[in-house]
Coordinates of C-alpha atoms in Angstrom, one line a residue:
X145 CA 0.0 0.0 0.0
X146 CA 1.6 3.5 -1.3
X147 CA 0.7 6.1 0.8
X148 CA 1.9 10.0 1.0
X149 CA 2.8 12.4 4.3
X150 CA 1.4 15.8 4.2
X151 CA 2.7 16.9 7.3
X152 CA 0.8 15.0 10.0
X153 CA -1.5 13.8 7.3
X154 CA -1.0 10.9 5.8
X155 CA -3.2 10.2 2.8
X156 CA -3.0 6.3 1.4
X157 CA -4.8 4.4 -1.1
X158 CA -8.1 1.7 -0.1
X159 CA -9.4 0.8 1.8
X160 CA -9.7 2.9 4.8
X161 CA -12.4 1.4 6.8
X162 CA -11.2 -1.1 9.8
X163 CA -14.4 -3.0 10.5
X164 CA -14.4 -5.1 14.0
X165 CA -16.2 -8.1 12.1
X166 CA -14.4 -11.1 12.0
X167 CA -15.0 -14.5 12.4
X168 CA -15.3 -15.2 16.0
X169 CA -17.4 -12.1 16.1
X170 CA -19.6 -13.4 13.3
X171 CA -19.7 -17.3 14.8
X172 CA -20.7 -15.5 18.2
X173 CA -23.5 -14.5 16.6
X174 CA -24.9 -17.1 14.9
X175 CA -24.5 -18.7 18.6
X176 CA -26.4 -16.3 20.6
X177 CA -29.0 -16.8 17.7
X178 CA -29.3 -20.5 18.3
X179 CA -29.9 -20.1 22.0
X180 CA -33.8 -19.9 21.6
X181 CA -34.3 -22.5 19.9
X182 CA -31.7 -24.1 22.5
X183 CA -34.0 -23.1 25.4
X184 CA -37.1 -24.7 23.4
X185 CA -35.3 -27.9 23.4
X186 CA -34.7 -28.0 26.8
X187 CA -38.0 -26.9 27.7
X188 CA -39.4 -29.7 25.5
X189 CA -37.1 -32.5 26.1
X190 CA -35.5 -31.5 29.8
X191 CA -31.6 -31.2 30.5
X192 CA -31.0 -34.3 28.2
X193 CA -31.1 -31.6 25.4
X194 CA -28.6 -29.5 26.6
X195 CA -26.3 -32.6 27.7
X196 CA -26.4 -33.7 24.0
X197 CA -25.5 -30.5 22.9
X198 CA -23.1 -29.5 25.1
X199 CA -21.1 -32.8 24.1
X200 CA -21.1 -31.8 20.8
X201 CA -19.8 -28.9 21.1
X202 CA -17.1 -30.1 23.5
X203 CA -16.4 -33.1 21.2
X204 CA -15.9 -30.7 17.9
X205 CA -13.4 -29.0 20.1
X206 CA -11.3 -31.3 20.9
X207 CA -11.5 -33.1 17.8
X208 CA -10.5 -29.5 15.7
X209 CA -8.0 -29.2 18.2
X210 CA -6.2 -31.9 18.5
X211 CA -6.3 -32.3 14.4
X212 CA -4.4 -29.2 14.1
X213 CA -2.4 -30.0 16.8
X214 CA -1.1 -33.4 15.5
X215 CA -0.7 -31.9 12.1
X216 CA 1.4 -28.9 13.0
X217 CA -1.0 -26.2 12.3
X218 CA -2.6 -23.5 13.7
X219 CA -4.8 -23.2 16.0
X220 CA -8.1 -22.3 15.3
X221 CA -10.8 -23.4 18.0
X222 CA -10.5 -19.7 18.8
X223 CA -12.7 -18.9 15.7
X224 CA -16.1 -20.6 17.2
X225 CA -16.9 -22.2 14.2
X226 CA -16.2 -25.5 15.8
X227 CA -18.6 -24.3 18.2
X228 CA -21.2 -23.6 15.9
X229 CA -20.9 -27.0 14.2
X230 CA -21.5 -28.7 17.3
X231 CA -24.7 -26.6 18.4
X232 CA -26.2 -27.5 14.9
X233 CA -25.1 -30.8 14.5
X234 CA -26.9 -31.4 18.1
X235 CA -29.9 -29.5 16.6
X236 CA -29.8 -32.5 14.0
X237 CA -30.4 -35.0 16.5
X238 CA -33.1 -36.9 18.5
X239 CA -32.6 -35.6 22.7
X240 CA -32.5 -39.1 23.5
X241 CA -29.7 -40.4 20.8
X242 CA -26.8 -41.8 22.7
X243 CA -23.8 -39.3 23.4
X244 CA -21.1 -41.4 21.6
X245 CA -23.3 -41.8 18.6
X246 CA -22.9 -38.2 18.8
X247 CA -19.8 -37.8 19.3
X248 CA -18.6 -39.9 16.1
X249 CA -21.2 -37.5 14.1
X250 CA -18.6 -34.7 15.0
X251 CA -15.6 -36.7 14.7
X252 CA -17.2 -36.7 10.7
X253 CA -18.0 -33.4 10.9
X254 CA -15.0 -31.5 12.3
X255 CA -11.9 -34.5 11.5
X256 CA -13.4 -35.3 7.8
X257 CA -15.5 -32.8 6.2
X258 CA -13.7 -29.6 7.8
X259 CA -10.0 -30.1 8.6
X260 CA -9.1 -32.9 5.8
X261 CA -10.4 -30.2 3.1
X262 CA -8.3 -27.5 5.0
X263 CA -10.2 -26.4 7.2
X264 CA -12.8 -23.4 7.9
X265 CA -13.4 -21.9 4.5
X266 CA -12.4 -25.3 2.8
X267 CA -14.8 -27.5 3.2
X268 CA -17.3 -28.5 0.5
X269 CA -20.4 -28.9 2.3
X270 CA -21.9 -28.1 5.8
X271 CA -20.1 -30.1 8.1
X272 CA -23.0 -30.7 10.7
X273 CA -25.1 -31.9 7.7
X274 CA -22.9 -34.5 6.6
X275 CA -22.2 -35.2 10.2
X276 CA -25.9 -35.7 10.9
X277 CA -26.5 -37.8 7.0
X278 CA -23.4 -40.2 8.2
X279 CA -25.1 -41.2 12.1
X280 CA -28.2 -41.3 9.9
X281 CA -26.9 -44.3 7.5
X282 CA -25.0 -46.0 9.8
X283 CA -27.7 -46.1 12.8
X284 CA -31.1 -45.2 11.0
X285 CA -32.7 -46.7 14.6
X286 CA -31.3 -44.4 17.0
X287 CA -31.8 -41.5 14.5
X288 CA -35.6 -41.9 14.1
X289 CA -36.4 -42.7 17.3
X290 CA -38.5 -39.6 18.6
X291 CA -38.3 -39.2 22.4
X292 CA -41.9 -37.6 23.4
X293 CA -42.2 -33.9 24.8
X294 CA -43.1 -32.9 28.4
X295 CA -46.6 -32.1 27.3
X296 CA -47.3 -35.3 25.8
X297 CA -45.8 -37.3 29.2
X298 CA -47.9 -34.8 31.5
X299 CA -51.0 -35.8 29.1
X300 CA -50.6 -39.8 30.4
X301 CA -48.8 -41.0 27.4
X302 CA -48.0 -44.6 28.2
X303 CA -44.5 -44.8 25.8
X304 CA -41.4 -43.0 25.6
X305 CA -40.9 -42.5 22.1
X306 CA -43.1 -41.5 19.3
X307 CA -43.7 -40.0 15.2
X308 CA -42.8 -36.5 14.1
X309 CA -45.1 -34.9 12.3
X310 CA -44.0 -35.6 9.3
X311 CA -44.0 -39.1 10.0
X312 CA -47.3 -38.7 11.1
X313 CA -48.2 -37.5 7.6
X314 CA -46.4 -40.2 5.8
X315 CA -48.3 -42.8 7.7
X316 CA -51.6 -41.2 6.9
X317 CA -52.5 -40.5 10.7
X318 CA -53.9 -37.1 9.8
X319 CA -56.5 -36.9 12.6
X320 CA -52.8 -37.2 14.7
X321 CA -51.4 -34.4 13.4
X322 CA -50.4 -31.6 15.8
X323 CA -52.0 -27.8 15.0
X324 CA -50.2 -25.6 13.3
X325 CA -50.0 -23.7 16.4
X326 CA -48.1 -26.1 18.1
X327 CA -45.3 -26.9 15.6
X328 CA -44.8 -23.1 15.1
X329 CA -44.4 -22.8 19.1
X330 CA -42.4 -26.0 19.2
X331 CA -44.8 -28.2 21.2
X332 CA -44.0 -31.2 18.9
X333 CA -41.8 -34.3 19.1
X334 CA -38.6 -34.1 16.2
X335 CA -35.0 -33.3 16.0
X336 CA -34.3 -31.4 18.9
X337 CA -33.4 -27.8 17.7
X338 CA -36.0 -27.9 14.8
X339 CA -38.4 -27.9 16.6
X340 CA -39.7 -25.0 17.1
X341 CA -40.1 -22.1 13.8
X342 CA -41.0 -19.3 16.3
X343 CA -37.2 -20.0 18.1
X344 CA -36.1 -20.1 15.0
X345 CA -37.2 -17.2 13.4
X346 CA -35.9 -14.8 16.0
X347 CA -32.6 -16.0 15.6
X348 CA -32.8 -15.5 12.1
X349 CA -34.1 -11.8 12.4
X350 CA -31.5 -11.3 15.1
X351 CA -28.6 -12.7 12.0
X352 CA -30.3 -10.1 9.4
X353 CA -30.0 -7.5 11.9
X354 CA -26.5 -8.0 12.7
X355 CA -25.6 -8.4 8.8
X356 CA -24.5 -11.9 9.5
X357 CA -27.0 -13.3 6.5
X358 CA -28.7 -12.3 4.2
X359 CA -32.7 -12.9 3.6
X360 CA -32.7 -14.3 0.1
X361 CA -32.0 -17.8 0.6
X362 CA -33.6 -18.9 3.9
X363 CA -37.2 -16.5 2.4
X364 CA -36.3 -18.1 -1.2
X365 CA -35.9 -21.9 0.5
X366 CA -38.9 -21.3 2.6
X367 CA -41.2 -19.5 0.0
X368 CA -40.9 -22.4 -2.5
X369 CA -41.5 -24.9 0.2
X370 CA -44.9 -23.3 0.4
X371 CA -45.8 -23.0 -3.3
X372 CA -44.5 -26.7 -3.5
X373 CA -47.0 -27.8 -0.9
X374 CA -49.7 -25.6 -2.3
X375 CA -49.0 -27.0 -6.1
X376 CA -49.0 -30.6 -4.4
X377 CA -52.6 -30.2 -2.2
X378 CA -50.6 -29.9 1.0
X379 CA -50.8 -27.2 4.1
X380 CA -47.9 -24.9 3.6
X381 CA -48.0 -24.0 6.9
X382 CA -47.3 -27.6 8.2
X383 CA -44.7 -28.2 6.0
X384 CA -42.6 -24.8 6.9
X385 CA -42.9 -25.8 10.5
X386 CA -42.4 -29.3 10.3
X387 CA -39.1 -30.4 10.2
X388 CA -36.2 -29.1 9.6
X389 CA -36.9 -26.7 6.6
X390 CA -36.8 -23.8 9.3
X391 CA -33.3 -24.7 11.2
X392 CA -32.1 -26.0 7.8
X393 CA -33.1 -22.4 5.8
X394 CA -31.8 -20.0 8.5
X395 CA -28.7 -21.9 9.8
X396 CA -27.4 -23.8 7.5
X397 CA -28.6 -23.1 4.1
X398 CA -26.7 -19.8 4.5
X399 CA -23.6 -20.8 5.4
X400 CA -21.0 -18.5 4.0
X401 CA -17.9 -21.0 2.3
X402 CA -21.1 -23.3 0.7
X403 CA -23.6 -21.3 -0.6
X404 CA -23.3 -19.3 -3.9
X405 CA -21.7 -15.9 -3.4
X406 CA -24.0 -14.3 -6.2
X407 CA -27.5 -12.8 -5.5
X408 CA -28.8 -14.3 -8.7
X409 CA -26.5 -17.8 -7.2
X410 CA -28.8 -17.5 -4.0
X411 CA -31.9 -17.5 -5.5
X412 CA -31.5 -20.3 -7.4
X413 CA -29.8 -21.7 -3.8
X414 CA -32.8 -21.6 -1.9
X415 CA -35.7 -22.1 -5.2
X416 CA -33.2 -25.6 -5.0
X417 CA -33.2 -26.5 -1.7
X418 CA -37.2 -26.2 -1.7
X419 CA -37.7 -28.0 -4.5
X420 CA -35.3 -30.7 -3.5
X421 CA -36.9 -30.7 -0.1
X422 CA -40.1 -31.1 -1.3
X423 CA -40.1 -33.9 -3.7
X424 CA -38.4 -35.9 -1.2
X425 CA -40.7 -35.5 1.2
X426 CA -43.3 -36.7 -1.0
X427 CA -42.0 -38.8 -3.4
X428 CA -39.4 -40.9 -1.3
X429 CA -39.2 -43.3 1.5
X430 CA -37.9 -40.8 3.8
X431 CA -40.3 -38.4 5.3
X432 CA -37.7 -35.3 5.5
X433 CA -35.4 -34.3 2.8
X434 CA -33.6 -30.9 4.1
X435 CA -30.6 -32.2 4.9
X436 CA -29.9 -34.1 1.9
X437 CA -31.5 -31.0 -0.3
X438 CA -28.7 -28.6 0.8
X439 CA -26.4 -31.0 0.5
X440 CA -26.5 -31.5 -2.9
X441 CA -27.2 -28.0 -3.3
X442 CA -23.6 -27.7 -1.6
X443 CA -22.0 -29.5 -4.1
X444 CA -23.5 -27.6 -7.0
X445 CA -22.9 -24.2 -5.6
X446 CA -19.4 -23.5 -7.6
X447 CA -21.3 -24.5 -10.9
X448 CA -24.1 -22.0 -9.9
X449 CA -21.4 -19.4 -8.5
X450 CA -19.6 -19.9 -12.6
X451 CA -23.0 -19.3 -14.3
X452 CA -24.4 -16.9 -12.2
X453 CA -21.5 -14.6 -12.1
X454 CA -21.7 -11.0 -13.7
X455 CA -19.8 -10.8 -16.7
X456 CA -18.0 -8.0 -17.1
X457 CA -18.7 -6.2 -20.6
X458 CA -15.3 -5.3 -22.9
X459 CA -13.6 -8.2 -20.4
X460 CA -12.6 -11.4 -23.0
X461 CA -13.6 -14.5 -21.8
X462 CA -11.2 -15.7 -18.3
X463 CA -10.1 -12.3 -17.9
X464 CA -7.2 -12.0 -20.9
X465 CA -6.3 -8.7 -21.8

C-alpha cells in the first residue's frame, strides 16, 4: 500500500475502513442466535437436550483441536466455528440419541468434512449436515427414534418414544397431526433444535440485523417450500414448520464457504433447496429431505457461482487482456 505524508497527514490508497467483524465475532452471533431454539429444546425434552449439545460442542473442540495440533497447524478453536458445528449438529439429532453416537457424528464433521479439506473456508459442504447424513446411514434406529415432549408425558402417554409430524403424515394418521400452532411454538416431538419455527425465526431476524445473513436464501428456501406444498394439495404451513426446513433455511442453508456468493446464485440456492426438499418428502421413502436437499445443493454451488456470475462487458472471456 503506497501512501503519501502531508505533514501529520498521511493520505493512502483503499481501503480505509477497519471494520471489528471477523469470524469469531460473526460465529458469536450465529451462537447467541441458536440459543432460543436451544432453550425450546430444553423446555421440551428437559436437560438431556442440553447434555447432547453441550457434548457436541465439546467433542468438535477437541476433535479440531487436536487435528491441528497433531498436524502442525494453527490453532483455530478460537474462531467458534467448531462451536457452531456442534450446536447445529446437536440441533440434527433426537434428545434421547446416545452421546457417543454423537460424538462420532462430530468426529465426521470437524476430523473429515472440515480439517481434511483445510479447514474453515475449505470444506465443500456443511459439516454438521454430513455429520448428521453419516449417524443417519450407519444407525437409521437411534436417528428416528422420537423421544416424546413434556406435554405429551404430563398428558398420560403410556411410551417413551413416538412420530414427528411428518411421519405422522407419511403414515396417513392425519386426525394425529399436531396444529399448526403447536409446531410453530415448538410443542411437537422431532429433531431437537427444529423444533420449534417461532425460536427459529428470531434468531434469524437477530442474523439479518446483525448483517450476519442475508434474507434471500432462507425466504427463497422457505417460500418455494410453500408453493411446493400448495401445487402438491398440501398445508404450507405444516410443511414450513415441520421439520427441519426452518433450522435448515436460516442456519445452515446460509452458510458463508457453501452457498453461492452471487444474489442471482442465492436465489437459485434456496428455489433448489425447496424444491429438492419437497419432492423428497413426498415422493421418497424418507419423510424429510432438508438435509440431503442442501447437500446437494452444496455440491453444485461453484457450478451456480460460474454461471451466475456477472460478466464483465469489454472483459474477454477468463479475464485475458
Amino acid at each position: 500500500m503506497s501512501e503519501i505524508k502531508h505533514g501529520n497527514l498521511i493520505v493512502s490508497s483503499a481501503p480505509h475502513v477497519v471494520s471489528p467483524v471477523n469470524t469469531s465475532r460473526i460465529m458469536l452471533d450465529v451462537i447467541i442466535a441458536l440459543m432460543p431454539a436451544l432453550l425450546m429444546a430444553v423446555y421440551v425434552f428437559g436437560p438431556r437436550a442440553l447434555l447432547l449439545t453441550v457434548s457436541c460442542v465439546i467433542a468438535s473442540v477437541v476433535f479440531e483441536w487436536a487435528f491441528r495440533k497433531i498436524t502442525g497447524r494453527t490453532q483455530t478453536i478460537s474462531d467458534l466455528s467448531a462451536v457452531v458445528t456442534g450446536v447445529l449438529l446437536s440441533f440434527n439429532l433426537p434428545a434421547n440419541l446416545p452421546i457417543w453416537m454423537a460424538v462420532i457424528g462430530c468426529f465426521v464433521a470437524i476430523v473429515v468434512v472440515k480439517q481434511l479439506f483445510g479447514g474453515l473456508g475449505q470444506n465443500f459442504a456443511n459439516p454438521a449436515i454430513v455429520g448428521r447424513i453419516v449417524l443417519f446411514v450407519s444407525f437409521a434406529t437411534p436417528m428416528t427414534t422420537w423421544p416424546l415432549t413434556r406435554m405429551q408425558l404430563a398428558g398420560g402417554a403410556d411410551a417413551v418414544t413416538g412420530p414427528t409430524p411428518l411421519g405422522l403424515l407419511q403414515k396417513g394418521a392425519m386426525e394425529d397431526l399436531p396444529s399448526n400452532a403447536d409446531m410453530f411454538m415448538g410443542f411437537i416431538g422431532g429433531s431437537m433444535g427444529e423444533i420449534s419455527a417461532l425460536a427459529l425465526l428470531i434468531g434469524g431476524v437477530y442474523l439479518v440485523i446483525r448483517k450476519v445473513i442475508e434474507p434471500t436464501i432462507p425466504v427463497c428456501f422457505i417460500a418455494t417450500v410453500a408453493v411446493m406444498a400448495l401445487l402438491m394439495g398440501q398445508d404450507p404451513i405444516f410443511h414450513i414448520c415441520a421439520g427441519g426446513v426452518m433450522l435448515g433455511a436460516i442456519f445452515m442453508a446460509t452458510d458463508y464457504v457453501t452457498s453461492p456468493i452471487t444474489t442471482k446464485g442465492k436465489i437459485v440456492f434456496g428455489i433448489g433447496c425447496g424444491i429438492l426438499t419437497m419432492l423428497i418428502r413426498m415422493f421418497s421413502s424418507y419423510p424429510e429431505g432438508v438435509s440431503f436437499a442442501i447437500l446437494l445443493m452444496n455440491i453444485l454451488t461453484p457450478h451456480i457461482d460460474e454461471l451466475t456470475r456477472m460478466k464483465l462487458n469489454g472483459v474477454p472471456k477468463g479475464g485475458e487482456q
